[in-house]
Amino acid sequence: MSQTLADLIVIFGGTGDLAQRMLFPSLYFLDADGFLAPEFRIVAAARAELSREAFTAQVREAIDRRAEVPLDEAVWTRFAARLDYVGVDATTAAGAETLKTVVGAAKAPIFFLAVSPSLYGRICRALGGSGLAGPHSRIVLEKPIGRDLHSSRAINDAVGDVFREDRVFRIDHYLGKETVQNLIALRFANTLFEPLWNNLTIDHVQITVAETEGVGERWPYYDEYGALRDMVQNHMLQLLCLVAMEPPADMEPDSVRNEKVKVLRSLRPITRGEVQASSVRGQYTPGVVGGKPAAGYEAERGQVSATETFVALRVDIDNWRWAGVPFFLRTGKRLPERRTQIAIQFKGVPHSIFGGAARADLVANRLVIDLQPDEDIALTLMNKAPGLSQGGMRLQALPLSLSLLKAYSGPNARRRIAYERLILDVIHGNSTLFVRRDEVEQAWSWIDGVADAWAEAGMIPKPYAAGSWGPSGAFALIERSERAWSD
Ligand code: BG6
């Protein structure tokens, strides 16, 4: 693990969407909270010729849009003084030489690639060739790292030729979310759950990442990837790993990542034989979302497409802890609500001592972890329903609820951008919340199996109306094992 504090960040693609919407606002908030050393500098690199003043004005606008409150002028002045802009083609040796003059004497620069992954290899080569990739430098990569195992290896090889693995920070922005990290705290900072966290007590797990937005203008990228590669390969498998991994010995990067890789290696492949029963592909057609009419995917795309915008999967983990506990995953665009949720469904009591109507009241405990839009953890417990009743007591399921929103609300509370945590960790060289090469490749290898099985079985996406919970097959998928989605 690198301990040298970074003293400079170069953001390639500095005028792009990610940089403007997420990276500069995150850096500003880090500065506001006192996390940036006085000498820390921020350089944006992009092809356009822009003056430093014009660029600074652009950044101010971007931060204004993102901030919920007016900017603090003193912080802005300090922040603006850190900014610099350089118009270069960073894939060329000449571009890297120009960059060198701006990077100057920085000892531990961060190179953040907020550009198309097709440029990763070339930018790394140019950085390496110019001597900018010194021993304390770091490289940050965004997804998608490849479209399959083969292409991800090619990217990782090209980056690895220049940067040692412990200098490579692969971002999965879900790992920067406060509630996702809270999963680690919930599991390993409480004695309550871990003894129950296995196939003796847990019946199944559901992970839902539902979005109301459509693909919109992003289709040139999305149409090539689809929901399986865009959401399941990274965010959803990361959530699954955090739920399923064994307790790491500590929070050191390799301790945590070793455990995640073990989970990925234990995922049962979905082959041609099971793919019809274990997966559903869907694509939205016109419908209504949040009371407003929404176009279908093909209308947005402007032509016929076989790309899925919805996936549901039954995933089995073949290890001692999880044998016989299915994980049901579903994600989609244009669903009825925005919701990221993990539901841990416990088994029912082994024997009911309650007769009469109370027998039917009895439902099994469920731990529901809401990550978005609201952060909430609720454990459903059975209680006696208040009041008198003839023929024995009645039971009622009630949530024991920990609303993080309420627990952490206050005058200074603000929902942090996931990138704040992640950038701060890169500055400190801590890669616990970043994805290691073998993790990415293991995830791709499993995802490739699903994609191949779809192709072999000729499974094309089933239509679902925008504003619905996906094709009917998604319900059948979970009902086949006599379970139901926790809606
Ligand atoms: C991105 C995907 O990685 O995550 C998008 O490419 C998706 O398609 C987004 O919309 C969801 O992120 P969040 O933080 O809004 O849940």
Coordinates of C-alpha atoms and ligand atoms in Angstrom, one line a residue:
M1 CA 0.0 0.0 0.0
S2 CA 1.3 3.4 -1.0
Q3 CA 1.6 5.8 1.9
T4 CA 3.0 8.8 0.2
L5 CA 0.4 11.6 0.2
A6 CA -0.4 12.6 -3.4
D7 CA 0.4 16.2 -4.2
L8 CA -1.3 16.6 -7.6
I9 CA -4.2 15.2 -9.5
V10 CA -4.4 15.3 -13.3
I11 CA -7.8 14.6 -14.6
F12 CA -7.8 13.4 -18.2
G13 CA -11.2 14.3 -19.8
G14 CA -11.3 17.3 -17.6
T15 CA -14.0 19.0 -19.6
G16 CA -16.1 15.9 -19.7
D17 CA -19.3 14.9 -18.0
L18 CA -17.8 12.8 -15.2
A19 CA -15.2 15.4 -14.3
Q20 CA -17.7 18.2 -14.2
R21 CA -20.6 16.4 -12.5
M22 CA -18.6 14.4 -10.0
L23 CA -14.9 15.0 -9.8
F24 CA -14.5 18.7 -9.4
P25 CA -17.4 19.0 -7.0
S26 CA -15.9 16.2 -5.0
L27 CA -12.5 17.9 -4.9
Y28 CA -14.2 21.1 -3.9
F29 CA -16.0 19.4 -1.0
L30 CA -12.8 17.7 0.1
D31 CA -11.1 21.1 0.2
A32 CA -14.0 22.6 2.1
D33 CA -13.7 19.9 4.7
G34 CA -9.9 20.5 5.0
F35 CA -8.8 17.3 3.4
L36 CA -6.6 18.8 0.7
A37 CA -3.1 19.9 1.8
P38 CA -2.2 23.5 0.9
E39 CA 0.2 22.5 -1.8
F40 CA -2.2 20.0 -3.5
R41 CA -2.8 21.0 -7.2
I42 CA -5.5 20.0 -9.6
V43 CA -4.8 19.9 -13.3
A44 CA -7.4 19.2 -16.0
A45 CA -6.2 17.8 -19.3
A46 CA -8.4 17.7 -22.4
R47 CA -8.0 18.3 -26.1
A48 CA -9.9 21.6 -26.3
E49 CA -7.9 24.8 -26.2
L50 CA -9.2 26.7 -23.2
S51 CA -7.8 29.5 -21.1
R52 CA -7.3 28.8 -17.4
E53 CA -9.9 31.5 -16.7
A54 CA -12.5 30.0 -19.0
F55 CA -11.9 26.6 -17.5
T56 CA -12.1 27.9 -13.9
A57 CA -15.4 29.5 -14.7
Q58 CA -16.7 26.2 -16.1
V59 CA -15.7 24.4 -12.9
R60 CA -17.4 27.0 -10.8
E61 CA -20.6 26.6 -12.7
A62 CA -20.3 22.8 -12.4
I63 CA -19.8 23.0 -8.6
D64 CA -22.7 25.5 -8.3
R65 CA -25.0 23.1 -10.0
R66 CA -24.0 20.3 -7.7
A67 CA -23.8 22.1 -4.4
E68 CA -27.1 22.2 -2.4
V69 CA -26.0 25.5 -0.7
P70 CA -24.2 28.6 -2.1
L71 CA -20.4 28.2 -2.4
D72 CA -18.3 29.4 0.4
E73 CA -16.3 32.2 -1.3
A74 CA -13.2 31.7 0.9
V75 CA -13.1 28.0 0.0
W76 CA -13.7 28.7 -3.6
T77 CA -10.8 31.2 -3.8
R78 CA -8.5 28.6 -2.2
F79 CA -9.8 25.9 -4.5
A80 CA -9.6 28.0 -7.7
A81 CA -6.0 28.8 -7.0
R82 CA -5.2 25.0 -7.1
L83 CA -6.7 24.7 -10.6
D84 CA -4.9 24.5 -13.9
Y85 CA -5.8 23.5 -17.4
V86 CA -3.8 22.1 -20.2
G87 CA -5.0 21.5 -23.7
V88 CA -3.2 18.3 -25.0
D89 CA -3.6 15.1 -26.8
A90 CA -2.5 12.9 -23.9
T91 CA -2.1 9.8 -26.0
T92 CA 0.9 11.2 -27.8
A93 CA 4.5 11.6 -26.7
A94 CA 4.3 15.3 -27.4
G95 CA 1.2 15.6 -25.3
A96 CA 2.9 13.9 -22.4
E97 CA 5.9 16.2 -22.7
T98 CA 3.6 19.2 -22.5
L99 CA 1.9 17.7 -19.5
K100 CA 5.3 17.2 -17.9
T101 CA 5.8 21.0 -17.8
V102 CA 2.6 21.4 -15.8
V103 CA 3.1 18.4 -13.5
G104 CA 6.5 20.0 -12.7
A105 CA 8.1 18.8 -9.5
A106 CA 5.1 16.9 -8.1
K107 CA 6.4 13.7 -6.4
A108 CA 3.2 11.7 -6.1
P109 CA 0.8 12.6 -9.0
I110 CA -2.5 11.0 -9.5
F111 CA -3.6 10.4 -13.1
F112 CA -7.3 10.1 -13.3
L113 CA -8.6 8.7 -16.6
A114 CA -12.1 10.1 -17.0
V115 CA -11.9 9.3 -20.7
S116 CA -13.0 6.4 -23.0
P117 CA -11.4 3.1 -21.9
S118 CA -10.2 2.8 -25.5
L119 CA -7.6 5.5 -24.6
Y120 CA -6.4 3.9 -21.4
G121 CA -3.5 1.9 -22.9
R122 CA -2.3 4.8 -25.1
I123 CA -2.3 7.4 -22.3
C124 CA -0.5 5.0 -20.0
R125 CA 2.2 4.3 -22.6
A126 CA 2.6 8.1 -23.2
L127 CA 2.9 8.6 -19.4
G128 CA 5.4 5.8 -19.1
G129 CA 7.5 7.0 -22.1
S130 CA 7.8 10.5 -20.7
G131 CA 8.9 9.4 -17.2
L132 CA 5.7 10.8 -15.6
A133 CA 4.8 7.4 -14.1
G134 CA 7.3 7.7 -11.2
P135 CA 7.4 5.3 -8.2
H136 CA 4.8 7.2 -6.2
S137 CA 2.4 8.0 -9.1
R138 CA -1.1 6.5 -9.2
I139 CA -3.5 5.8 -12.0
V140 CA -7.2 5.8 -11.6
L141 CA -9.5 3.9 -14.0
E142 CA -13.2 4.1 -14.5
K143 CA -15.4 1.3 -15.7
P144 CA -16.0 -0.2 -18.1
I145 CA -12.7 -2.0 -17.9
G146 CA -13.3 -4.1 -21.0
R147 CA -16.5 -5.6 -22.4
D148 CA -15.5 -9.1 -21.6
L149 CA -12.6 -11.0 -20.1
H150 CA -10.4 -10.8 -23.2
S151 CA -10.7 -7.0 -23.6
S152 CA -10.4 -6.4 -19.9
R153 CA -7.1 -8.3 -19.9
A154 CA -5.9 -6.2 -22.8
I155 CA -6.6 -3.0 -20.8
N156 CA -5.1 -4.4 -17.6
D157 CA -2.0 -5.5 -19.5
A158 CA -1.5 -2.1 -21.1
V159 CA -1.9 -0.3 -17.7
G160 CA 0.2 -2.9 -15.9
D161 CA 3.1 -2.4 -18.3
V162 CA 3.5 1.1 -16.9
F163 CA 1.9 1.0 -13.4
R164 CA 2.4 -1.6 -10.7
E165 CA -0.8 -3.2 -9.4
D166 CA -0.7 -1.4 -6.1
R167 CA -0.6 1.9 -8.0
V168 CA -3.7 1.1 -10.0
F169 CA -7.0 2.3 -8.6
R170 CA -10.0 0.8 -10.4
I171 CA -13.2 2.6 -9.4
D172 CA -16.5 1.1 -8.8
H173 CA -18.3 4.1 -7.5
Y174 CA -20.7 1.9 -5.5
L175 CA -17.9 1.2 -3.1
G176 CA -17.6 4.9 -2.4
K177 CA -21.2 5.1 -1.2
E178 CA -21.6 5.6 2.5
T179 CA -24.3 2.9 2.8
V180 CA -22.3 0.3 0.9
Q181 CA -19.4 0.8 3.3
N182 CA -22.0 0.6 6.1
L183 CA -22.6 -3.0 5.0
I184 CA -19.1 -3.8 6.2
A185 CA -19.8 -2.1 9.5
L186 CA -23.2 -3.8 9.9
R187 CA -21.7 -7.2 9.4
F188 CA -18.4 -6.9 11.2
A189 CA -18.9 -4.3 13.9
N190 CA -21.9 -6.1 15.4
T191 CA -21.9 -9.5 17.1
L192 CA -25.6 -9.8 16.3
F193 CA -25.6 -10.8 12.6
E194 CA -22.5 -12.8 11.9
P195 CA -23.5 -16.0 13.7
L196 CA -26.7 -16.0 11.7
W197 CA -25.2 -15.0 8.4
N198 CA -25.2 -18.4 6.7
N199 CA -27.4 -21.2 5.2
L200 CA -28.6 -22.4 8.6
T201 CA -30.6 -19.2 9.2
I202 CA -30.8 -17.3 5.9
D203 CA -33.3 -18.5 3.3
H204 CA -32.2 -16.3 0.4
V205 CA -30.9 -12.8 -0.5
Q206 CA -32.3 -10.3 -2.9
I207 CA -30.3 -7.4 -4.5
T208 CA -32.3 -4.8 -6.5
V209 CA -30.9 -1.9 -8.3
A210 CA -33.9 -0.2 -9.9
E211 CA -33.7 3.1 -11.9
T212 CA -36.5 5.2 -13.3
E213 CA -34.2 6.9 -15.8
G214 CA -34.0 5.5 -19.3
V215 CA -30.8 5.2 -21.3
G216 CA -31.4 8.5 -23.1
E217 CA -28.4 10.0 -24.8
R218 CA -26.0 7.3 -23.5
W219 CA -27.1 4.7 -25.9
P220 CA -24.0 4.7 -28.1
Y221 CA -22.2 3.3 -25.1
Y222 CA -25.1 1.4 -23.5
D223 CA -26.2 -0.4 -26.6
E224 CA -22.9 -2.2 -26.8
Y225 CA -23.0 -3.2 -23.2
G226 CA -26.5 -3.7 -21.8
A227 CA -27.6 -4.1 -18.2
L228 CA -25.5 -7.3 -17.6
R229 CA -22.2 -5.6 -18.4
D230 CA -23.2 -2.1 -17.3
M231 CA -24.5 -3.0 -13.8
V232 CA -24.2 -6.6 -12.9
Q233 CA -20.5 -7.2 -13.7
N234 CA -19.5 -4.4 -11.4
H235 CA -21.9 -2.8 -8.9
M236 CA -24.2 -5.7 -8.3
L237 CA -21.4 -8.3 -8.0
Q238 CA -19.6 -6.0 -5.6
L239 CA -22.7 -5.7 -3.4
L240 CA -23.1 -9.5 -3.6
C241 CA -19.4 -9.9 -2.5
L242 CA -19.8 -7.6 0.5
V243 CA -22.9 -9.6 1.6
A244 CA -21.3 -13.0 1.0
M245 CA -17.6 -12.6 1.8
E246 CA -16.0 -14.2 4.9
P247 CA -14.8 -11.8 7.6
P248 CA -11.5 -10.4 6.4
A249 CA -8.7 -10.4 9.1
D250 CA -8.6 -6.6 8.9
M251 CA -9.4 -3.7 6.5
E252 CA -6.1 -3.8 4.6
P253 CA -6.7 -3.7 0.9
D254 CA -5.6 -7.3 0.2
S255 CA -7.4 -8.8 3.1
V256 CA -10.8 -7.5 1.9
R257 CA -10.1 -8.1 -1.8
N258 CA -8.9 -11.6 -1.2
E259 CA -12.3 -12.4 0.4
K260 CA -14.2 -10.8 -2.4
V261 CA -12.3 -12.8 -5.0
K262 CA -13.1 -16.0 -3.1
V263 CA -16.8 -15.3 -3.5
L264 CA -16.4 -14.5 -7.2
R265 CA -14.6 -17.8 -7.7
S266 CA -17.4 -19.6 -5.9
L267 CA -20.2 -18.3 -8.2
R268 CA -21.8 -21.2 -9.9
P269 CA -21.6 -20.7 -13.7
I270 CA -24.9 -20.2 -15.4
T271 CA -24.6 -22.5 -18.4
R272 CA -26.8 -23.1 -21.5
G273 CA -28.7 -25.8 -19.5
E274 CA -29.9 -23.4 -16.7
V275 CA -29.9 -20.1 -18.4
Q276 CA -33.6 -20.1 -19.2
A277 CA -34.6 -20.9 -15.7
S278 CA -31.9 -18.7 -14.0
S279 CA -32.0 -15.5 -15.9
V280 CA -34.3 -13.0 -17.6
R281 CA -33.4 -10.3 -20.1
G282 CA -35.8 -7.4 -20.8
Q283 CA -36.0 -4.2 -22.8
Y284 CA -38.3 -1.4 -22.0
T285 CA -41.1 -0.4 -24.4
P286 CA -43.2 2.8 -24.2
G287 CA -45.0 3.3 -20.9
V288 CA -45.5 5.7 -18.0
V289 CA -42.9 6.4 -15.3
G290 CA -43.7 8.7 -12.4
G291 CA -46.9 9.8 -14.1
K292 CA -45.1 10.9 -17.3
P293 CA -45.1 9.1 -20.6
A294 CA -41.8 7.5 -21.4
A295 CA -40.5 6.4 -24.8
G296 CA -39.3 2.8 -25.4
Y297 CA -35.6 2.0 -25.7
E298 CA -35.7 1.4 -29.4
A299 CA -37.4 4.7 -30.0
E300 CA -34.6 6.4 -28.1
R301 CA -32.0 4.4 -29.9
G302 CA -33.6 5.1 -33.2
Q303 CA -33.5 1.5 -34.4
V304 CA -34.1 -2.1 -33.5
S305 CA -31.8 -3.4 -30.8
A306 CA -31.2 -6.7 -29.0
T307 CA -29.6 -5.0 -25.9
E308 CA -31.1 -5.7 -22.5
T309 CA -32.1 -2.8 -20.2
F310 CA -33.2 -5.2 -17.5
V311 CA -31.7 -8.4 -16.0
A312 CA -32.8 -10.7 -13.3
L313 CA -30.6 -13.6 -12.2
R314 CA -30.7 -16.4 -9.8
V315 CA -27.1 -16.8 -8.5
D316 CA -25.8 -19.7 -6.4
I317 CA -22.6 -19.5 -4.4
D318 CA -21.0 -22.9 -4.1
N319 CA -19.3 -22.7 -0.8
W320 CA -19.9 -24.0 2.8
R321 CA -21.6 -20.8 4.1
W322 CA -24.0 -20.3 1.2
A323 CA -24.8 -23.7 -0.2
G324 CA -28.6 -23.8 -0.8
V325 CA -29.1 -20.0 -0.4
P326 CA -30.0 -18.4 -3.7
F327 CA -29.1 -14.8 -4.4
F328 CA -31.7 -13.1 -6.6
L329 CA -30.4 -10.1 -8.5
R330 CA -32.4 -7.7 -10.6
T331 CA -31.6 -4.4 -12.2
G332 CA -33.2 -2.3 -14.8
K333 CA -33.8 1.1 -16.4
R334 CA -37.3 2.7 -16.5
L335 CA -38.6 0.8 -13.5
P336 CA -41.4 2.3 -11.3
E337 CA -39.0 3.7 -8.7
R338 CA -35.4 4.4 -7.9
R339 CA -34.4 1.8 -5.4
T340 CA -31.1 0.1 -4.4
Q341 CA -31.9 -2.5 -1.8
I342 CA -30.5 -5.6 -0.3
A343 CA -33.0 -7.9 1.4
I344 CA -31.8 -10.7 3.6
Q345 CA -34.6 -13.1 4.1
F346 CA -34.3 -15.3 7.1
K347 CA -35.9 -18.8 7.5
G348 CA -39.1 -19.2 9.3
V349 CA -39.2 -20.5 12.9
P350 CA -38.7 -24.2 13.0
H351 CA -42.0 -24.8 14.8
S352 CA -44.9 -22.5 15.5
I353 CA -46.3 -22.6 19.0
F354 CA -49.0 -20.2 17.8
G355 CA -52.2 -21.7 16.7
G356 CA -55.4 -20.3 15.2
A357 CA -55.2 -17.0 13.3
A358 CA -51.7 -16.2 14.7
R359 CA -50.2 -19.1 12.8
A360 CA -51.0 -17.4 9.6
D361 CA -49.8 -14.0 10.9
L362 CA -46.3 -15.5 11.4
V363 CA -43.8 -14.3 8.8
A364 CA -40.1 -14.9 8.7
N365 CA -37.7 -12.2 9.8
R366 CA -36.2 -10.0 7.1
L367 CA -33.3 -7.5 7.1
V368 CA -33.8 -4.9 4.5
I369 CA -30.9 -2.6 3.7
D370 CA -31.9 0.4 1.6
L371 CA -29.0 2.1 0.0
Q372 CA -30.8 4.5 -2.3
P373 CA -32.6 6.9 -2.5
D374 CA -33.0 6.8 1.3
E375 CA -30.6 5.1 3.6
D376 CA -32.3 2.9 5.9
I377 CA -31.8 -0.4 7.7
A378 CA -34.9 -2.3 8.9
L379 CA -35.2 -5.6 10.6
T380 CA -38.7 -7.0 10.5
L381 CA -39.6 -8.7 13.8
M382 CA -42.7 -10.5 14.9
N383 CA -44.6 -8.8 17.7
K384 CA -47.8 -9.4 19.6
A385 CA -50.5 -7.2 17.9
P386 CA -51.8 -4.9 20.6
G387 CA -55.2 -5.4 22.2
L388 CA -57.4 -8.3 23.2
S389 CA -58.6 -11.0 20.9
Q390 CA -60.5 -14.1 21.6
G391 CA -58.9 -17.4 20.7
G392 CA -55.3 -16.4 21.5
M393 CA -53.0 -13.5 20.6
R394 CA -52.5 -12.1 17.1
L395 CA -49.1 -11.4 15.7
Q396 CA -47.8 -8.5 13.6
A397 CA -44.6 -7.9 11.7
L398 CA -43.0 -4.6 12.7
P399 CA -39.7 -3.1 11.5
L400 CA -36.9 -2.3 14.0
S401 CA -35.6 0.6 11.9
L402 CA -32.4 2.5 11.8
S403 CA -32.9 5.5 9.6
L404 CA -29.4 6.7 8.7
L405 CA -30.9 9.8 7.2
K406 CA -32.4 10.8 10.6
A407 CA -29.4 9.4 12.6
Y408 CA -27.0 11.6 10.7
S409 CA -29.1 14.6 9.9
G410 CA -27.9 17.9 11.3
P411 CA -26.9 21.4 10.2
N412 CA -23.6 20.1 8.7
A413 CA -24.9 16.8 7.4
R414 CA -24.7 16.5 3.6
R415 CA -25.0 13.4 1.5
R416 CA -21.5 12.9 0.2
I417 CA -20.7 12.2 -3.4
A418 CA -19.2 8.7 -3.6
Y419 CA -16.1 10.1 -5.3
E420 CA -15.2 12.2 -2.3
R421 CA -14.4 9.0 -0.3
L422 CA -12.7 7.4 -3.3
I423 CA -10.5 10.4 -4.3
L424 CA -9.5 10.9 -0.7
D425 CA -8.4 7.2 -0.5
V426 CA -6.3 7.6 -3.7
I427 CA -4.6 10.6 -2.2
H428 CA -3.7 8.5 0.8
G429 CA -2.9 5.5 -1.4
N430 CA -5.4 3.2 0.3
S431 CA -6.9 0.8 -2.2
T432 CA -9.3 -1.2 0.0
L433 CA -12.3 0.3 -1.8
F434 CA -10.9 -0.2 -5.3
V435 CA -11.2 -3.3 -7.5
R436 CA -8.1 -5.4 -7.9
R437 CA -7.2 -6.9 -11.3
D438 CA -8.1 -10.5 -10.4
E439 CA -11.5 -9.3 -9.1
V440 CA -12.4 -7.6 -12.3
E441 CA -11.2 -10.5 -14.4
Q442 CA -13.0 -13.1 -12.3
A443 CA -16.2 -11.1 -12.5
W444 CA -15.8 -10.9 -16.3
S445 CA -15.2 -14.5 -16.6
W446 CA -18.5 -15.3 -14.8
I447 CA -20.4 -12.7 -16.8
D448 CA -19.0 -14.0 -20.1
G449 CA -20.5 -17.3 -19.1
V450 CA -23.9 -15.8 -18.8
A451 CA -23.6 -13.8 -22.0
D452 CA -22.4 -16.9 -23.9
A453 CA -25.3 -19.0 -22.5
W454 CA -27.7 -16.3 -23.7
A455 CA -26.2 -16.4 -27.1
E456 CA -26.3 -20.3 -27.2
A457 CA -29.9 -20.4 -26.1
G458 CA -30.9 -17.6 -28.5
M459 CA -32.3 -15.6 -25.6
I460 CA -33.3 -12.1 -26.7
P461 CA -34.7 -9.5 -24.4
K462 CA -38.4 -9.7 -23.5
P463 CA -40.4 -6.4 -23.7
Y464 CA -41.6 -4.7 -20.5
A465 CA -43.5 -1.5 -20.3
A466 CA -41.6 1.5 -19.0
G467 CA -42.8 1.9 -15.4
S468 CA -43.3 -1.8 -14.7
W469 CA -41.0 -4.1 -12.7
G470 CA -39.7 -5.9 -15.8
P471 CA -40.9 -8.8 -17.9
S472 CA -43.2 -11.3 -16.2
G473 CA -40.4 -13.8 -16.4
A474 CA -38.7 -11.9 -13.6
F475 CA -41.5 -12.9 -11.2
A476 CA -41.6 -16.5 -12.5
L477 CA -37.8 -16.6 -11.9
I478 CA -38.2 -16.1 -8.2
E479 CA -41.6 -17.8 -7.8
R480 CA -40.2 -21.1 -9.2
S481 CA -38.5 -21.5 -5.9
E482 CA -41.6 -20.4 -4.0
R483 CA -40.2 -17.1 -3.1
A484 CA -41.3 -13.5 -4.0
W485 CA -39.6 -10.2 -4.6
S486 CA -39.7 -8.0 -1.5
D487 CA -41.7 -5.1 -3.1
Ligands
BG6_1 C1 -23.3 3.5 -13.8 C2 -24.0 2.9 -14.9 O1 -22.1 2.8 -13.5 O2 -24.1 3.5 -12.6 C3 -25.3 3.7 -15.2 O3 -23.2 3.0 -16.1 C4 -26.1 3.7 -13.9 O4 -26.0 3.1 -16.3 C5 -25.3 4.2 -12.8 O5 -27.2 4.6 -14.2 C6 -26.1 4.1 -11.5 O6 -25.4 4.8 -10.4 P1 -26.1 5.4 -9.2 O7 -25.0 5.9 -8.3 O8 -27.0 6.5 -9.7 O9 -26.9 4.3 -8.6

